[in-house]
Amino acid sequence: MSSLVLLSMAAAIFLPSPAGRVLVSSPGPRIYLWLPAIVGLGAGSFLIIGKLSVVLAAVIAAGTAAWTLRDIRARASSKRREAAAAAFLGHLSGQLRAGSTIATAVVRAAEEVPESAPAEFSAAVAVVAAQARRGGSAAATLLEESTTAPELAGLGRLWGLADRHGLPLAPLVEQAQSGIDVRVRHRNAISATLQGPQASAITLTLLPVAGIAMGSAMGADPLGLLLGGGLGGVLLVLGLSLVCTGFIWSRKIIGKAAQ
């Protein structure tokens, strides 16, 4: 009975409210998608093992793993969006230089968006192309679609500047493409430089596991202490919390430096 009560309490705390479920469909981070799995893992651990410290440790580890996967996917999606934006702007600039009308140039450039581009970027470019085909303001549409494709925001601002002051669009498109190319080269150079710190962060994260393995090899029973509750359980939760916090913090620092 107590297990069912704890399971109900965990579900009430961690599962999103109806308002929170609506947020899952938004383009922002979808952390609520991971909560049922995290709660299920914690509840299952408690039902099987019966140690609250083990449950907390499992929830912390699962939450960290979920955050890491989401962070990896977000970074990969950002790289694909930048590559797609550079290709789109390159084709757009080429079409404008060749004498195509703005509507024709946008439509043809949209057709050349790589298949590897994220779905939200392809959809945003398609909306811009449809608006340009109808003769509407592509600048305003670009700024609206930049909520899901931030790489289009710079082009939207430059396009609006060209509309207001009658400036030729091709040089401004080339400037936007140059800005993306510079940002990509800078990030690649910084990422290569940060390979050492990244390896160090992973090594430091895995050191406690190596310590437990060494203790077991020497005849001690560190796992029995950590999983046995009491002081060992406190050390397990505290140590895992510090390790996971350090890992997330290091990834955030390295990610900020690479931007």
mmCIF file of C-alpha atoms in Angstrom:
data_model
loop_
_atom_site.group_PDB
_atom_site.id
_atom_site.type_symbol
_atom_site.label_atom_id
_atom_site.label_comp_id
_atom_site.label_asym_id
_atom_site.label_seq_id
_atom_site.Cartn_x
_atom_site.Cartn_y
_atom_site.Cartn_z
ATOM 1 C CA MET A 1 0.000 0.000 0.000
ATOM 2 C CA SER A 2 2.805 2.405 0.860
ATOM 3 C CA SER A 3 4.379 1.717 -2.534
ATOM 4 C CA LEU A 4 1.146 2.675 -4.279
ATOM 5 C CA VAL A 5 0.921 5.858 -2.228
ATOM 6 C CA LEU A 6 4.474 6.831 -3.143
ATOM 7 C CA LEU A 7 3.789 6.026 -6.788
ATOM 8 C CA SER A 8 0.719 8.265 -6.745
ATOM 9 C CA MET A 9 2.659 11.071 -5.084
ATOM 10 C CA ALA A 10 5.436 10.810 -7.665
ATOM 11 C CA ALA A 11 2.945 10.958 -10.506
ATOM 12 C CA ALA A 12 1.231 13.985 -8.979
ATOM 13 C CA ILE A 13 4.540 15.802 -8.588
ATOM 14 C CA PHE A 14 6.266 14.999 -11.860
ATOM 15 C CA LEU A 15 3.541 14.470 -14.436
ATOM 16 C CA PRO A 16 2.536 17.691 -16.219
ATOM 17 C CA SER A 17 -0.781 19.365 -15.680
ATOM 18 C CA PRO A 18 -3.203 19.738 -18.631
ATOM 19 C CA ALA A 19 -1.753 23.199 -19.231
ATOM 20 C CA GLY A 20 1.724 21.713 -19.231
ATOM 21 C CA ARG A 21 0.736 19.076 -21.755
ATOM 22 C CA VAL A 22 -0.209 21.813 -24.183
ATOM 23 C CA LEU A 23 3.373 23.032 -24.010
ATOM 24 C CA VAL A 24 4.608 19.760 -25.452
ATOM 25 C CA SER A 25 3.455 20.807 -28.905
ATOM 26 C CA SER A 26 5.364 24.071 -28.711
ATOM 27 C CA PRO A 27 8.727 24.395 -30.487
ATOM 28 C CA GLY A 28 10.583 24.835 -27.188
ATOM 29 C CA PRO A 29 12.352 22.164 -25.128
ATOM 30 C CA ARG A 30 10.079 19.145 -24.642
ATOM 31 C CA ILE A 31 11.146 18.106 -21.166
ATOM 32 C CA TYR A 32 7.622 16.916 -20.312
ATOM 33 C CA LEU A 33 7.994 14.108 -22.840
ATOM 34 C CA TRP A 34 10.643 12.541 -20.618
ATOM 35 C CA LEU A 35 8.807 12.884 -17.304
ATOM 36 C CA PRO A 36 6.640 9.738 -17.573
ATOM 37 C CA ALA A 37 9.728 7.634 -18.313
ATOM 38 C CA ILE A 38 11.661 9.212 -15.436
ATOM 39 C CA VAL A 39 8.778 8.751 -12.996
ATOM 40 C CA GLY A 40 8.229 5.194 -14.202
ATOM 41 C CA LEU A 41 11.899 4.370 -13.726
ATOM 42 C CA GLY A 42 11.902 5.802 -10.225
ATOM 43 C CA ALA A 43 8.678 4.064 -9.217
ATOM 44 C CA GLY A 44 9.840 0.776 -10.709
ATOM 45 C CA SER A 45 13.144 1.022 -8.868
ATOM 46 C CA PHE A 46 11.332 1.603 -5.591
ATOM 47 C CA LEU A 47 8.960 -1.301 -6.120
ATOM 48 C CA ILE A 48 11.820 -3.643 -7.008
ATOM 49 C CA ILE A 49 14.530 -2.493 -4.608
ATOM 50 C CA GLY A 50 12.600 -0.612 -1.952
ATOM 51 C CA LYS A 51 15.305 1.967 -1.197
ATOM 52 C CA LEU A 52 14.350 5.632 -1.456
ATOM 53 C CA SER A 53 17.966 6.671 -2.065
ATOM 54 C CA VAL A 54 18.184 4.326 -5.046
ATOM 55 C CA VAL A 55 14.960 5.784 -6.428
ATOM 56 C CA LEU A 56 16.306 9.326 -6.130
ATOM 57 C CA ALA A 57 19.585 8.289 -7.736
ATOM 58 C CA ALA A 58 17.733 6.617 -10.613
ATOM 59 C CA VAL A 59 15.604 9.724 -11.170
ATOM 60 C CA ILE A 60 18.688 11.978 -11.133
ATOM 61 C CA ALA A 61 20.548 9.741 -13.578
ATOM 62 C CA ALA A 62 17.538 9.422 -15.895
ATOM 63 C CA GLY A 63 16.914 13.167 -15.827
ATOM 64 C CA THR A 64 20.540 13.878 -16.670
ATOM 65 C CA ALA A 65 20.475 11.367 -19.516
ATOM 66 C CA ALA A 66 17.260 12.906 -20.888
ATOM 67 C CA TRP A 67 18.734 16.410 -20.720
ATOM 68 C CA THR A 68 21.923 15.241 -22.444
ATOM 69 C CA LEU A 69 20.035 13.585 -25.296
ATOM 70 C CA ARG A 70 17.896 16.680 -25.780
ATOM 71 C CA ASP A 71 20.987 18.895 -25.757
ATOM 72 C CA ILE A 72 22.761 16.717 -28.330
ATOM 73 C CA ARG A 73 19.723 16.749 -30.605
ATOM 74 C CA ALA A 74 19.303 20.516 -30.251
ATOM 75 C CA ARG A 75 22.931 21.145 -31.201
ATOM 76 C CA ALA A 76 22.732 18.792 -34.168
ATOM 77 C CA SER A 77 19.516 20.451 -35.337
ATOM 78 C CA SER A 78 21.124 23.887 -35.027
ATOM 79 C CA LYS A 79 24.048 22.794 -37.194
ATOM 80 C CA ARG A 80 21.730 21.391 -39.850
ATOM 81 C CA ARG A 81 19.658 24.585 -39.825
ATOM 82 C CA GLU A 82 22.749 26.728 -40.319
ATOM 83 C CA ALA A 83 23.945 24.566 -43.205
ATOM 84 C CA ALA A 84 20.501 24.693 -44.804
ATOM 85 C CA ALA A 85 20.285 28.465 -44.301
ATOM 86 C CA ALA A 86 23.680 28.985 -45.932
ATOM 87 C CA ALA A 87 22.613 26.864 -48.910
ATOM 88 C CA PHE A 88 19.284 28.697 -49.199
ATOM 89 C CA LEU A 89 20.933 32.115 -49.089
ATOM 90 C CA GLY A 90 23.584 31.052 -51.577
ATOM 91 C CA HIS A 91 20.977 29.945 -54.110
ATOM 92 C CA LEU A 92 18.887 33.050 -53.437
ATOM 93 C CA SER A 93 21.855 35.329 -54.022
ATOM 94 C CA GLY A 94 22.783 33.489 -57.204
ATOM 95 C CA GLN A 95 19.249 33.769 -58.569
ATOM 96 C CA LEU A 96 19.108 37.488 -57.813
ATOM 97 C CA ARG A 97 22.501 38.069 -59.417
ATOM 98 C CA ALA A 98 21.274 36.203 -62.497
ATOM 99 C CA GLY A 99 18.423 38.679 -62.885
ATOM 100 C CA SER A 100 15.512 36.644 -61.528
ATOM 101 C CA THR A 101 12.647 38.433 -59.864
ATOM 102 C CA ILE A 102 12.479 38.269 -56.093
ATOM 103 C CA ALA A 103 9.514 35.886 -56.127
ATOM 104 C CA THR A 104 11.177 33.569 -58.634
ATOM 105 C CA ALA A 105 14.485 33.687 -56.773
ATOM 106 C CA VAL A 106 12.876 32.785 -53.447
ATOM 107 C CA VAL A 107 10.852 29.936 -54.932
ATOM 108 C CA ARG A 108 13.839 28.435 -56.735
ATOM 109 C CA ALA A 109 16.084 28.830 -53.700
ATOM 110 C CA ALA A 110 13.454 27.125 -51.545
ATOM 111 C CA GLU A 111 13.462 24.186 -53.945
ATOM 112 C CA GLU A 112 17.211 23.788 -53.380
ATOM 113 C CA VAL A 113 17.011 23.466 -49.594
ATOM 114 C CA PRO A 114 18.903 20.270 -48.665
ATOM 115 C CA GLU A 115 16.864 17.242 -47.672
ATOM 116 C CA SER A 116 18.930 17.029 -44.489
ATOM 117 C CA ALA A 117 17.481 20.353 -43.302
ATOM 118 C CA PRO A 118 15.293 20.145 -40.185
ATOM 119 C CA ALA A 119 11.579 19.986 -40.874
ATOM 120 C CA GLU A 120 10.893 23.303 -39.158
ATOM 121 C CA PHE A 121 13.400 25.101 -41.391
ATOM 122 C CA SER A 122 12.013 23.572 -44.583
ATOM 123 C CA ALA A 123 8.497 24.504 -43.500
ATOM 124 C CA ALA A 124 9.555 28.084 -42.733
ATOM 125 C CA VAL A 125 11.229 28.475 -46.124
ATOM 126 C CA ALA A 126 8.148 27.045 -47.837
ATOM 127 C CA VAL A 127 5.965 29.646 -46.113
ATOM 128 C CA VAL A 128 8.326 32.424 -47.200
ATOM 129 C CA ALA A 129 8.302 31.142 -50.787
ATOM 130 C CA ALA A 130 4.503 30.979 -50.837
ATOM 131 C CA GLN A 131 4.280 34.525 -49.497
ATOM 132 C CA ALA A 132 6.753 35.800 -52.088
ATOM 133 C CA ARG A 133 4.849 34.002 -54.859
ATOM 134 C CA ARG A 134 1.697 35.858 -53.822
ATOM 135 C CA GLY A 135 3.573 39.159 -53.890
ATOM 136 C CA GLY A 136 3.428 39.682 -50.129
ATOM 137 C CA SER A 137 6.091 41.019 -47.790
ATOM 138 C CA ALA A 138 8.744 38.343 -47.510
ATOM 139 C CA ALA A 139 10.595 40.409 -44.899
ATOM 140 C CA ALA A 140 7.725 40.251 -42.423
ATOM 141 C CA THR A 141 7.232 36.547 -43.113
ATOM 142 C CA LEU A 142 10.919 35.844 -42.524
ATOM 143 C CA LEU A 143 10.776 37.564 -39.152
ATOM 144 C CA GLU A 144 7.640 35.630 -38.214
ATOM 145 C CA GLU A 145 9.177 32.302 -39.217
ATOM 146 C CA SER A 146 12.411 33.079 -37.362
ATOM 147 C CA THR A 147 10.770 31.798 -34.177
ATOM 148 C CA THR A 148 11.274 28.258 -35.508
ATOM 149 C CA ALA A 149 14.211 29.041 -37.821
ATOM 150 C CA PRO A 150 16.347 31.709 -36.086
ATOM 151 C CA GLU A 151 18.830 31.719 -38.970
ATOM 152 C CA LEU A 152 16.237 33.538 -41.100
ATOM 153 C CA ALA A 153 15.975 36.508 -38.736
ATOM 154 C CA GLY A 154 19.029 38.280 -40.149
ATOM 155 C CA LEU A 155 17.740 37.945 -43.696
ATOM 156 C CA GLY A 156 14.351 39.259 -42.611
ATOM 157 C CA ARG A 157 15.868 42.390 -41.092
ATOM 158 C CA LEU A 158 18.067 43.031 -44.121
ATOM 159 C CA TRP A 159 15.151 42.423 -46.470
ATOM 160 C CA GLY A 160 13.040 44.924 -44.559
ATOM 161 C CA LEU A 161 15.884 47.434 -44.799
ATOM 162 C CA ALA A 162 16.021 46.926 -48.565
ATOM 163 C CA ASP A 163 12.253 47.421 -48.871
ATOM 164 C CA ARG A 164 12.275 50.636 -46.835
ATOM 165 C CA HIS A 165 15.250 52.275 -48.515
ATOM 166 C CA GLY A 166 15.110 50.787 -52.009
ATOM 167 C CA LEU A 167 18.451 49.004 -51.674
ATOM 168 C CA PRO A 168 19.465 46.132 -53.964
ATOM 169 C CA LEU A 169 18.700 42.845 -52.249
ATOM 170 C CA ALA A 170 21.474 40.628 -53.644
ATOM 171 C CA PRO A 171 24.367 42.244 -51.685
ATOM 172 C CA LEU A 172 22.336 42.085 -48.480
ATOM 173 C CA VAL A 173 21.591 38.399 -49.022
ATOM 174 C CA GLU A 174 25.293 37.788 -49.567
ATOM 175 C CA GLN A 175 26.012 39.628 -46.328
ATOM 176 C CA ALA A 176 23.550 37.415 -44.449
ATOM 177 C CA GLN A 177 25.148 34.302 -45.939
ATOM 178 C CA SER A 178 28.605 35.592 -45.042
ATOM 179 C CA GLY A 179 27.480 36.094 -41.455
ATOM 180 C CA ILE A 180 26.310 32.485 -41.213
ATOM 181 C CA ASP A 181 29.517 31.193 -42.810
ATOM 182 C CA VAL A 182 31.649 33.181 -40.368
ATOM 183 C CA ARG A 183 29.634 31.876 -37.432
ATOM 184 C CA VAL A 184 29.969 28.276 -38.625
ATOM 185 C CA ARG A 185 33.733 28.591 -39.131
ATOM 186 C CA HIS A 186 34.114 30.184 -35.709
ATOM 187 C CA ARG A 187 32.107 27.439 -34.036
ATOM 188 C CA ASN A 188 34.049 24.691 -35.803
ATOM 189 C CA ALA A 189 37.364 26.245 -34.802
ATOM 190 C CA ILE A 190 36.292 26.675 -31.188
ATOM 191 C CA SER A 191 34.830 23.160 -31.070
ATOM 192 C CA ALA A 192 38.145 21.725 -32.253
ATOM 193 C CA THR A 193 39.956 23.715 -29.573
ATOM 194 C CA LEU A 194 37.557 22.498 -26.887
ATOM 195 C CA GLN A 195 38.043 18.794 -27.615
ATOM 196 C CA GLY A 196 40.480 18.591 -24.706
ATOM 197 C CA PRO A 197 38.142 20.166 -22.122
ATOM 198 C CA GLN A 198 35.289 17.985 -23.371
ATOM 199 C CA ALA A 199 37.371 14.847 -22.891
ATOM 200 C CA SER A 200 38.399 16.057 -19.431
ATOM 201 C CA ALA A 201 34.764 16.642 -18.447
ATOM 202 C CA ILE A 202 33.786 13.132 -19.528
ATOM 203 C CA THR A 203 36.781 11.647 -17.698
ATOM 204 C CA LEU A 204 35.907 13.473 -14.485
ATOM 205 C CA THR A 205 32.305 12.300 -14.794
ATOM 206 C CA LEU A 206 33.404 8.670 -15.074
ATOM 207 C CA LEU A 207 36.001 8.808 -12.288
ATOM 208 C CA PRO A 208 33.526 7.792 -9.539
ATOM 209 C CA VAL A 209 32.636 4.689 -11.554
ATOM 210 C CA ALA A 210 36.320 3.840 -11.803
ATOM 211 C CA GLY A 211 36.669 4.362 -8.059
ATOM 212 C CA ILE A 212 33.811 1.960 -7.348
ATOM 213 C CA ALA A 213 35.361 -0.621 -9.681
ATOM 214 C CA MET A 214 38.748 -0.279 -7.982
ATOM 215 C CA GLY A 215 37.168 -0.637 -4.554
ATOM 216 C CA SER A 216 35.367 -3.792 -5.627
ATOM 217 C CA ALA A 217 38.596 -5.192 -7.091
ATOM 218 C CA MET A 218 40.344 -4.610 -3.754
ATOM 219 C CA GLY A 219 37.755 -6.680 -1.922
ATOM 220 C CA ALA A 220 35.608 -3.865 -0.558
ATOM 221 C CA ASP A 221 31.891 -3.618 -1.184
ATOM 222 C CA PRO A 222 31.222 -0.012 -2.276
ATOM 223 C CA LEU A 223 28.058 -0.962 -4.156
ATOM 224 C CA GLY A 224 26.668 -2.659 -1.081
ATOM 225 C CA LEU A 225 27.323 0.478 0.939
ATOM 226 C CA LEU A 226 25.815 2.842 -1.626
ATOM 227 C CA LEU A 227 22.758 0.709 -2.356
ATOM 228 C CA GLY A 228 22.136 -0.325 1.227
ATOM 229 C CA GLY A 229 20.463 2.885 2.345
ATOM 230 C CA GLY A 230 21.401 4.872 5.413
ATOM 231 C CA LEU A 231 24.645 6.833 5.191
ATOM 232 C CA GLY A 232 25.587 5.019 1.988
ATOM 233 C CA GLY A 233 22.316 6.090 0.393
ATOM 234 C CA VAL A 234 22.960 9.708 1.365
ATOM 235 C CA LEU A 235 26.426 9.501 -0.171
ATOM 236 C CA LEU A 236 24.958 7.937 -3.325
ATOM 237 C CA VAL A 237 22.394 10.696 -3.844
ATOM 238 C CA LEU A 238 24.781 13.501 -2.918
ATOM 239 C CA GLY A 239 27.638 12.179 -5.028
ATOM 240 C CA LEU A 240 25.478 11.477 -8.063
ATOM 241 C CA SER A 241 23.884 14.917 -7.784
ATOM 242 C CA LEU A 242 27.296 16.585 -7.771
ATOM 243 C CA VAL A 243 28.548 14.485 -10.684
ATOM 244 C CA CYS A 244 25.460 15.167 -12.810
ATOM 245 C CA THR A 245 25.490 18.868 -11.953
ATOM 246 C CA GLY A 246 29.149 19.122 -12.902
ATOM 247 C CA PHE A 247 28.547 17.281 -16.166
ATOM 248 C CA ILE A 248 25.623 19.518 -17.160
ATOM 249 C CA TRP A 249 27.475 22.651 -16.089
ATOM 250 C CA SER A 250 30.554 21.714 -18.114
ATOM 251 C CA ARG A 251 28.444 21.030 -21.218
ATOM 252 C CA LYS A 252 26.731 24.392 -20.855
ATOM 253 C CA ILE A 253 30.052 26.218 -20.475
ATOM 254 C CA ILE A 254 31.572 24.444 -23.471
ATOM 255 C CA GLY A 255 28.414 24.995 -25.514
ATOM 256 C CA LYS A 256 28.395 28.723 -24.736
ATOM 257 C CA ALA A 257 32.068 29.013 -25.635
ATOM 258 C CA ALA A 258 31.479 27.311 -28.986
ATOM 259 C CA GLN A 259 28.686 29.673 -30.022
#
